[in-house]
Amino acid sequence: MGLNTISETWRLFTAVERRNIAVYILGIVVYKFGLEAFNGSVIALATNRYDYDALTSQTPAKTFERIGLLTGLNQGFQVVGSILIAPLIKRYRIKNVLSGAILVFAIFSAVLLIVDGATGGLFLPAAYRGVGKHPKNQYWYYGKFDTDGIIPIYSICGIAFGMVELIRRVIPRDIVGGNVKKLRTMDSLVHVFNELSGTAAAFCSALGLIPTLGNNKAFLITPPCFAICSILFYTLADSGLPSKTSESGGALGRTSFLKALSNSVVVFFESIYVGGKILFSSRKFLWLLPAYTIALYGHRYLESGIVPPVARRYLGESSWSQIIIGGSNLGELIGALFVLFSYDLVPTPIPWLRLDALTLLAIWYLPYWRPPAGDVSQAWIAAATVLPISMCWSAGDVSLIAYIQALLTRIESQEERVSTLGALMAFLYSVNIILMAVASPLLGRYIDKVYTRTGGANGGNIYEAIRNVGGVQFTVIAVIVFASTLVPKGSWALNPTLLYNEQYDQDLSDEEALPTASPGGEVVSDEKATASISVTQQHAV
């Protein structure tokens, strides 16, 4: 898909669709900016606070064990939020549900600001303002509350985040309908602007907001951003969006929300079971577990498990993790653009997955890197090194998801109660959440132990820990991911043109694309399909 194709497809949109797409993209840009500012500031705040607590209490630091728990629980609660959405989008207009979910997120994100201010938290003192000017371990201006209190607040925010992320994956179909060309164009435009906003927000947080306001106040922009986004989504033109009102009028009214919610929970767990059954039924699907889930785990652990310790222990400034994350976001953007404009040259995800595996080995420089603390230029060096890693992961992830969607769409009628696509994605993503929830705090505890054993606040380092959780772990991940690309039939070529000699780059006929009836005559309902894809959120992450 080149620029000419995108331009031609843009002409297919009606005036209402164009307006809705423009409003939606603007809302996504504002939302992503506020989200990156919030996540980056909270992780940096928690990192500093846990270190400061250990210093003032003269106890061993448990900083990255807690950070791992913080991020793991947040992802787990995202699943809860996505399950809550399924019955809501059956009852109300999807744009109203999206608008309301983001407004709820705005309220949740303000809670930590209120707690910090109510317990004596101040803005960054004038003498500390500026990049690299903050004195070491001087965080007396933070609010006087138990740092572990951040964990439940951030976890609850995961519920709202999960709600928003699921709807974002459903609403494009409601804006432009089922036209594949329109959907691809809209998805591409949204993805590009989403990553542009995320990159800009990460850099702005690290270089502007945190050095000026302090990481306890830097996400002050998040509630207003979310509120503006909520208003923008509410203004989406109704004429371009279908109503979610049941044709029978009172049918939905007679169904209690709790019953609908319980159905969503049941279907969700059934989806995981069906997804596992599909995955282990054939060689055609089995390779997707390491190729998708393990690769996704590696990327997420890089951003949440490697970058924060490097920023804090190597560079001496936790907020500079946002510079490195900005490099990662930029890499994701470039990777997505590569896939967008090189589909004809690289028709399968295999080459991108192999490049992803190989670039993971670049992590090996970190255990032997000795940057001077307090030098912001070193953060830019780290950002430049994660850029190609994230670029290859993003290209592999985008192309692999497209392959999975095309593959599973053609067997959608084989399951009676759930969407096979949603079921497989639910299983793959659930395995990733379990890996992150278990590995993040355990490996974080190991990083803390190495830091304490080598001296802690009195000159301790984490070089040995980064060698093992970074170099060794990522080498294992690279071998597993690369080996998985040799499993599908037809994949041994350097750049395969077909896998299993099957063609997936053509649109389905209308009969094939419809939600076909099961052998027992039951059509998979929208609510069940929505519930079964309730954990397919990606990094917006």
Tab-separated table of N, CA and C in Angstrom, residues 162-267:
chain	number	residue	atom	x	y	z
A	162	GLY	N	-7.808	-0.551	29.998
A	162	GLY	CA	-8.288	-1.719	29.263
A	162	GLY	C	-9.591	-1.453	28.543
A	163	MET	N	-10.478	-0.699	29.178
A	163	MET	CA	-11.747	-0.350	28.542
A	163	MET	C	-11.513	0.462	27.277
A	164	VAL	N	-10.654	1.468	27.380
A	164	VAL	CA	-10.394	2.348	26.241
A	164	VAL	C	-9.717	1.580	25.109
A	165	GLU	N	-8.715	0.771	25.447
A	165	GLU	CA	-7.946	0.082	24.413
A	165	GLU	C	-8.794	-0.913	23.638
A	166	LEU	N	-9.729	-1.589	24.302
A	166	LEU	CA	-10.591	-2.522	23.581
A	166	LEU	C	-11.502	-1.777	22.616
A	167	ILE	N	-12.121	-0.699	23.080
A	167	ILE	CA	-13.040	0.043	22.205
A	167	ILE	C	-12.301	0.605	20.999
A	168	ARG	N	-11.037	1.021	21.218
A	168	ARG	CA	-10.255	1.554	20.099
A	168	ARG	C	-10.088	0.526	18.994
A	169	ARG	N	-10.183	-0.754	19.325
A	169	ARG	CA	-10.029	-1.794	18.323
A	169	ARG	C	-11.355	-2.224	17.700
A	170	VAL	N	-12.440	-1.672	18.208
A	170	VAL	CA	-13.758	-2.012	17.694
A	170	VAL	C	-14.357	-0.871	16.878
A	171	ILE	N	-14.110	0.365	17.297
A	171	ILE	CA	-14.809	1.507	16.720
A	171	ILE	C	-14.453	1.803	15.263
A	172	PRO	N	-13.230	1.502	14.762
A	172	PRO	CA	-12.987	1.789	13.344
A	172	PRO	C	-13.995	1.137	12.412
A	173	ARG	N	-14.405	-0.093	12.729
A	173	ARG	CA	-15.405	-0.775	11.905
A	173	ARG	C	-16.718	-0.009	11.903
A	174	ASP	N	-17.059	0.617	13.033
A	174	ASP	CA	-18.309	1.360	13.122
A	174	ASP	C	-18.215	2.714	12.426
A	175	ILE	N	-17.006	3.227	12.257
A	175	ILE	CA	-16.837	4.527	11.600
A	175	ILE	C	-16.886	4.383	10.086
A	176	VAL	N	-16.211	3.350	9.548
A	176	VAL	CA	-16.098	3.232	8.091
A	176	VAL	C	-16.763	1.983	7.541
A	177	GLY	N	-17.381	1.154	8.402
A	177	GLY	CA	-18.040	-0.051	7.926
A	177	GLY	C	-17.057	-1.188	7.704
A	178	GLY	N	-17.453	-2.160	6.876
A	178	GLY	CA	-16.653	-3.366	6.696
A	178	GLY	C	-15.765	-3.365	5.473
A	179	ASN	N	-15.648	-2.237	4.772
A	179	ASN	CA	-14.783	-2.157	3.601
A	179	ASN	C	-13.327	-2.332	4.010
A	180	VAL	N	-12.678	-3.376	3.465
A	180	VAL	CA	-11.325	-3.706	3.888
A	180	VAL	C	-10.339	-2.588	3.555
A	181	LYS	N	-10.472	-1.986	2.375
A	181	LYS	CA	-9.558	-0.912	1.983
A	181	LYS	C	-9.698	0.287	2.911
A	182	LYS	N	-10.940	0.626	3.253
A	182	LYS	CA	-11.163	1.748	4.169
A	182	LYS	C	-10.571	1.450	5.546
A	183	LEU	N	-10.788	0.229	6.024
A	183	LEU	CA	-10.282	-0.137	7.344
A	183	LEU	C	-8.756	-0.101	7.377
A	184	ARG	N	-8.119	-0.628	6.343
A	184	ARG	CA	-6.649	-0.624	6.308
A	184	ARG	C	-6.106	0.791	6.292
A	185	THR	N	-6.740	1.657	5.500
A	185	THR	CA	-6.280	3.041	5.430
A	185	THR	C	-6.460	3.745	6.772
A	186	MET	N	-7.629	3.580	7.379
A	186	MET	CA	-7.886	4.219	8.669
A	186	MET	C	-6.951	3.676	9.740
A	187	ASP	N	-6.789	2.348	9.798
A	187	ASP	CA	-5.898	1.756	10.792
A	187	ASP	C	-4.468	2.255	10.621
A	188	SER	N	-4.027	2.373	9.381
A	188	SER	CA	-2.668	2.847	9.127
A	188	SER	C	-2.486	4.284	9.585
A	189	LEU	N	-3.462	5.137	9.243
A	189	LEU	CA	-3.371	6.542	9.642
A	189	LEU	C	-3.394	6.688	11.166
A	190	VAL	N	-4.294	5.942	11.816
A	190	VAL	CA	-4.387	6.011	13.273
A	190	VAL	C	-3.090	5.536	13.915
A	191	HIS	N	-2.530	4.434	13.401
A	191	HIS	CA	-1.299	3.896	13.975
A	191	HIS	C	-0.155	4.884	13.850
A	192	VAL	N	-0.026	5.510	12.695
A	192	VAL	CA	1.067	6.468	12.476
A	192	VAL	C	0.937	7.657	13.422
A	193	PHE	N	-0.241	8.251	13.492
A	193	PHE	CA	-0.418	9.414	14.361
A	193	PHE	C	-0.320	9.030	15.837
A	194	ASN	N	-0.748	7.829	16.185
A	194	ASN	CA	-0.645	7.349	17.556
A	194	ASN	C	0.817	7.261	17.987
A	195	GLU	N	1.651	6.691	17.130
A	195	GLU	CA	3.072	6.562	17.468
A	195	GLU	C	3.787	7.907	17.438
A	196	LEU	N	3.391	8.781	16.513
A	196	LEU	CA	3.982	10.126	16.497
A	196	LEU	C	3.694	10.856	17.808
A	197	SER	N	2.453	10.773	18.262
A	197	SER	CA	2.079	11.431	19.514
A	197	SER	C	2.804	10.800	20.691
A	198	GLY	N	2.901	9.460	20.706
A	198	GLY	CA	3.595	8.788	21.799
A	198	GLY	C	5.059	9.157	21.873
A	199	THR	N	5.699	9.256	20.718
A	199	THR	CA	7.115	9.649	20.680
A	199	THR	C	7.295	11.074	21.192
A	200	ALA	N	6.451	11.975	20.703
A	200	ALA	CA	6.536	13.373	21.135
A	200	ALA	C	6.279	13.500	22.635
A	201	ALA	N	5.293	12.762	23.139
A	201	ALA	CA	4.956	12.844	24.560
A	201	ALA	C	6.088	12.329	25.434
A	202	ALA	N	6.731	11.233	25.016
A	202	ALA	CA	7.843	10.686	25.800
A	202	ALA	C	8.980	11.686	25.892
A	203	PHE	N	9.318	12.300	24.768
A	203	PHE	CA	10.404	13.278	24.784
A	203	PHE	C	10.016	14.530	25.574
A	204	CYS	N	8.782	14.989	25.418
A	204	CYS	CA	8.322	16.168	26.157
A	204	CYS	C	8.320	15.919	27.659
A	205	SER	N	7.932	14.710	28.063
A	205	SER	CA	7.922	14.383	29.492
A	205	SER	C	9.329	14.428	30.065
A	206	ALA	N	10.273	13.806	29.355
A	206	ALA	CA	11.640	13.699	29.869
A	206	ALA	C	12.374	15.032	29.836
A	207	LEU	N	12.110	15.852	28.818
A	207	LEU	CA	12.892	17.077	28.619
A	207	LEU	C	12.162	18.348	29.033
A	208	GLY	N	10.836	18.275	29.234
A	208	GLY	CA	10.089	19.473	29.569
A	208	GLY	C	9.267	19.373	30.836
A	209	LEU	N	8.336	18.436	30.848
A	209	LEU	CA	7.388	18.370	31.959
A	209	LEU	C	8.044	17.973	33.269
A	210	ILE	N	8.775	16.862	33.279
A	210	ILE	CA	9.378	16.385	34.534
A	210	ILE	C	10.466	17.333	35.038
A	211	PRO	N	11.390	17.821	34.188
A	211	PRO	CA	12.406	18.762	34.696
A	211	PRO	C	11.831	20.090	35.162
A	212	THR	N	10.611	20.420	34.759
A	212	THR	CA	10.010	21.699	35.149
A	212	THR	C	9.052	21.559	36.328
A	213	LEU	N	8.231	20.499	36.307
A	213	LEU	CA	7.198	20.346	37.327
A	213	LEU	C	7.563	19.324	38.403
A	214	GLY	N	8.452	18.389	38.072
A	214	GLY	CA	8.720	17.260	38.963
A	214	GLY	C	7.852	16.089	38.542
A	215	ASN	N	8.361	14.842	38.719
A	215	ASN	CA	7.562	13.716	38.230
A	215	ASN	C	6.349	13.425	39.110
A	216	ASN	N	6.211	14.107	40.238
A	216	ASN	CA	4.977	13.978	41.028
A	216	ASN	C	3.875	14.904	40.517
A	217	LYS	N	4.224	15.839	39.641
A	217	LYS	CA	3.237	16.778	39.082
A	217	LYS	C	3.220	16.783	37.555
A	218	ALA	N	4.161	16.085	36.920
A	218	ALA	CA	4.302	16.187	35.468
A	218	ALA	C	3.081	15.678	34.719
A	219	PHE	N	2.335	14.744	35.306
A	219	PHE	CA	1.144	14.238	34.623
A	219	PHE	C	-0.084	15.090	34.950
A	220	LEU	N	0.147	16.327	35.372
A	220	LEU	CA	-0.935	17.288	35.575
A	220	LEU	C	-1.701	17.520	34.283
A	221	ILE	N	-1.031	17.311	33.143
A	221	ILE	CA	-1.690	17.513	31.841
A	221	ILE	C	-2.589	16.345	31.467
A	222	THR	N	-2.442	15.207	32.139
A	222	THR	CA	-3.173	14.009	31.723
A	222	THR	C	-4.690	14.137	31.871
A	223	PRO	N	-5.232	14.517	33.040
A	223	PRO	CA	-6.693	14.655	33.127
A	223	PRO	C	-7.281	15.618	32.107
A	224	PRO	N	-6.691	16.813	31.888
A	224	PRO	CA	-7.237	17.684	30.837
A	224	PRO	C	-7.164	17.067	29.445
A	225	CYS	N	-6.057	16.388	29.135
A	225	CYS	CA	-5.941	15.733	27.831
A	225	CYS	C	-7.037	14.693	27.649
A	226	PHE	N	-7.257	13.892	28.683
A	226	PHE	CA	-8.291	12.866	28.595
A	226	PHE	C	-9.680	13.492	28.499
A	227	ALA	N	-9.900	14.582	29.216
A	227	ALA	CA	-11.204	15.243	29.162
A	227	ALA	C	-11.473	15.806	27.764
A	228	ILE	N	-10.444	16.426	27.164
A	228	ILE	CA	-10.586	16.948	25.802
A	228	ILE	C	-10.862	15.815	24.830
A	229	CYS	N	-10.128	14.716	24.996
A	229	CYS	CA	-10.327	13.549	24.135
A	229	CYS	C	-11.741	13.007	24.271
A	230	SER	N	-12.252	12.963	25.505
A	230	SER	CA	-13.606	12.481	25.746
A	230	SER	C	-14.633	13.331	24.997
A	231	ILE	N	-14.449	14.648	25.040
A	231	ILE	CA	-15.357	15.557	24.332
A	231	ILE	C	-15.280	15.344	22.826
A	232	LEU	N	-14.049	15.191	22.306
A	232	LEU	CA	-13.873	14.983	20.873
A	232	LEU	C	-14.590	13.718	20.404
A	233	PHE	N	-14.436	12.635	21.148
A	233	PHE	CA	-15.083	11.389	20.747
A	233	PHE	C	-16.603	11.490	20.842
A	234	TYR	N	-17.074	12.269	21.805
A	234	TYR	CA	-18.524	12.442	21.945
A	234	TYR	C	-19.107	13.194	20.745
A	235	THR	N	-18.268	14.015	20.059
A	235	THR	CA	-18.755	14.800	18.924
A	235	THR	C	-18.721	14.031	17.609
A	236	LEU	N	-18.290	12.765	17.637
A	236	LEU	CA	-18.337	11.969	16.411
A	236	LEU	C	-19.763	11.963	15.877
A	237	ALA	N	-19.896	12.158	14.578
A	237	ALA	CA	-21.225	12.287	13.967
A	237	ALA	C	-22.002	10.985	14.083
A	238	ASP	N	-23.218	11.059	14.620
A	238	ASP	CA	-24.054	9.876	14.796
A	238	ASP	C	-24.423	9.227	13.468
A	239	SER	N	-24.523	10.045	12.434
A	239	SER	CA	-24.958	9.496	11.142
A	239	SER	C	-23.935	8.538	10.561
A	240	GLY	N	-22.718	8.598	11.080
A	240	GLY	CA	-21.691	7.690	10.581
A	240	GLY	C	-21.502	6.478	11.459
A	241	LEU	N	-22.256	6.400	12.541
A	241	LEU	CA	-22.084	5.308	13.492
A	241	LEU	C	-23.409	4.589	13.699
A	242	PRO	N	-23.377	3.266	13.700
A	242	PRO	CA	-24.621	2.524	13.921
A	242	PRO	C	-25.058	2.581	15.359
A	243	SER	N	-26.364	2.507	15.559
A	243	SER	CA	-26.901	2.463	16.911
A	243	SER	C	-26.763	1.065	17.481
A	244	LYS	N	-26.554	0.985	18.802
A	244	LYS	CA	-26.440	-0.324	19.448
A	244	LYS	C	-27.764	-0.768	20.065
A	245	THR	N	-28.826	-0.045	19.727
A	245	THR	CA	-30.123	-0.404	20.292
A	245	THR	C	-30.663	-1.665	19.634
A	246	SER	N	-31.157	-2.560	20.435
A	246	SER	CA	-31.701	-3.814	19.906
A	246	SER	C	-32.945	-3.556	19.075
A	247	GLU	N	-33.109	-4.342	18.003
A	247	GLU	CA	-34.280	-4.196	17.164
A	247	GLU	C	-35.553	-4.548	17.924
A	248	SER	N	-35.428	-5.389	18.920
A	248	SER	CA	-36.611	-5.798	19.667
A	248	SER	C	-37.003	-4.799	20.730
A	249	GLY	N	-36.253	-3.705	20.798
A	249	GLY	CA	-36.611	-2.640	21.716
A	249	GLY	C	-36.282	-2.950	23.145
A	250	GLY	N	-37.077	-3.771	23.815
A	250	GLY	CA	-36.882	-3.983	25.236
A	250	GLY	C	-36.044	-5.183	25.591
A	251	ALA	N	-35.526	-5.877	24.599
A	251	ALA	CA	-34.775	-7.101	24.889
A	251	ALA	C	-33.576	-6.815	25.757
A	252	LEU	N	-32.811	-5.786	25.353
A	252	LEU	CA	-31.628	-5.461	26.135
A	252	LEU	C	-32.001	-4.892	27.489
A	253	GLY	N	-33.131	-4.172	27.524
A	253	GLY	CA	-33.533	-3.582	28.788
A	253	GLY	C	-33.876	-4.635	29.814
A	254	ARG	N	-34.409	-5.786	29.351
A	254	ARG	CA	-34.781	-6.841	30.279
A	254	ARG	C	-33.586	-7.674	30.731
A	255	THR	N	-32.474	-7.522	30.012
A	255	THR	CA	-31.273	-8.256	30.394
A	255	THR	C	-30.452	-7.398	31.343
A	256	SER	N	-30.290	-7.846	32.548
A	256	SER	CA	-29.541	-7.058	33.523
A	256	SER	C	-28.087	-6.933	33.114
A	257	PHE	N	-27.498	-5.822	33.537
A	257	PHE	CA	-26.082	-5.607	33.234
A	257	PHE	C	-25.218	-6.688	33.861
A	258	LEU	N	-25.566	-7.098	35.090
A	258	LEU	CA	-24.765	-8.116	35.768
A	258	LEU	C	-24.810	-9.444	35.014
A	259	LYS	N	-25.994	-9.769	34.468
A	259	LYS	CA	-26.086	-10.997	33.703
A	259	LYS	C	-25.248	-10.911	32.435
A	260	ALA	N	-25.327	-9.757	31.775
A	260	ALA	CA	-24.510	-9.571	30.576
A	260	ALA	C	-23.030	-9.631	30.904
A	261	LEU	N	-22.670	-9.041	32.052
A	261	LEU	CA	-21.275	-9.063	32.470
A	261	LEU	C	-20.817	-10.482	32.780
A	262	SER	N	-21.667	-11.239	33.473
A	262	SER	CA	-21.303	-12.623	33.791
A	262	SER	C	-21.149	-13.446	32.520
A	263	ASN	N	-21.987	-13.173	31.531
A	263	ASN	CA	-21.841	-13.862	30.246
A	263	ASN	C	-20.512	-13.534	29.596
A	264	SER	N	-20.100	-12.255	29.712
A	264	SER	CA	-18.813	-11.842	29.145
A	264	SER	C	-17.657	-12.569	29.814
A	265	VAL	N	-17.738	-12.715	31.144
A	265	VAL	CA	-16.678	-13.409	31.880
A	265	VAL	C	-16.603	-14.870	31.451
A	266	VAL	N	-17.780	-15.507	31.350
A	266	VAL	CA	-17.817	-16.925	30.952
A	266	VAL	C	-17.241	-17.091	29.550
A	267	VAL	N	-17.682	-16.228	28.628
A	267	VAL	CA	-17.210	-16.332	27.251
A	267	VAL	C	-15.711	-16.034	27.174
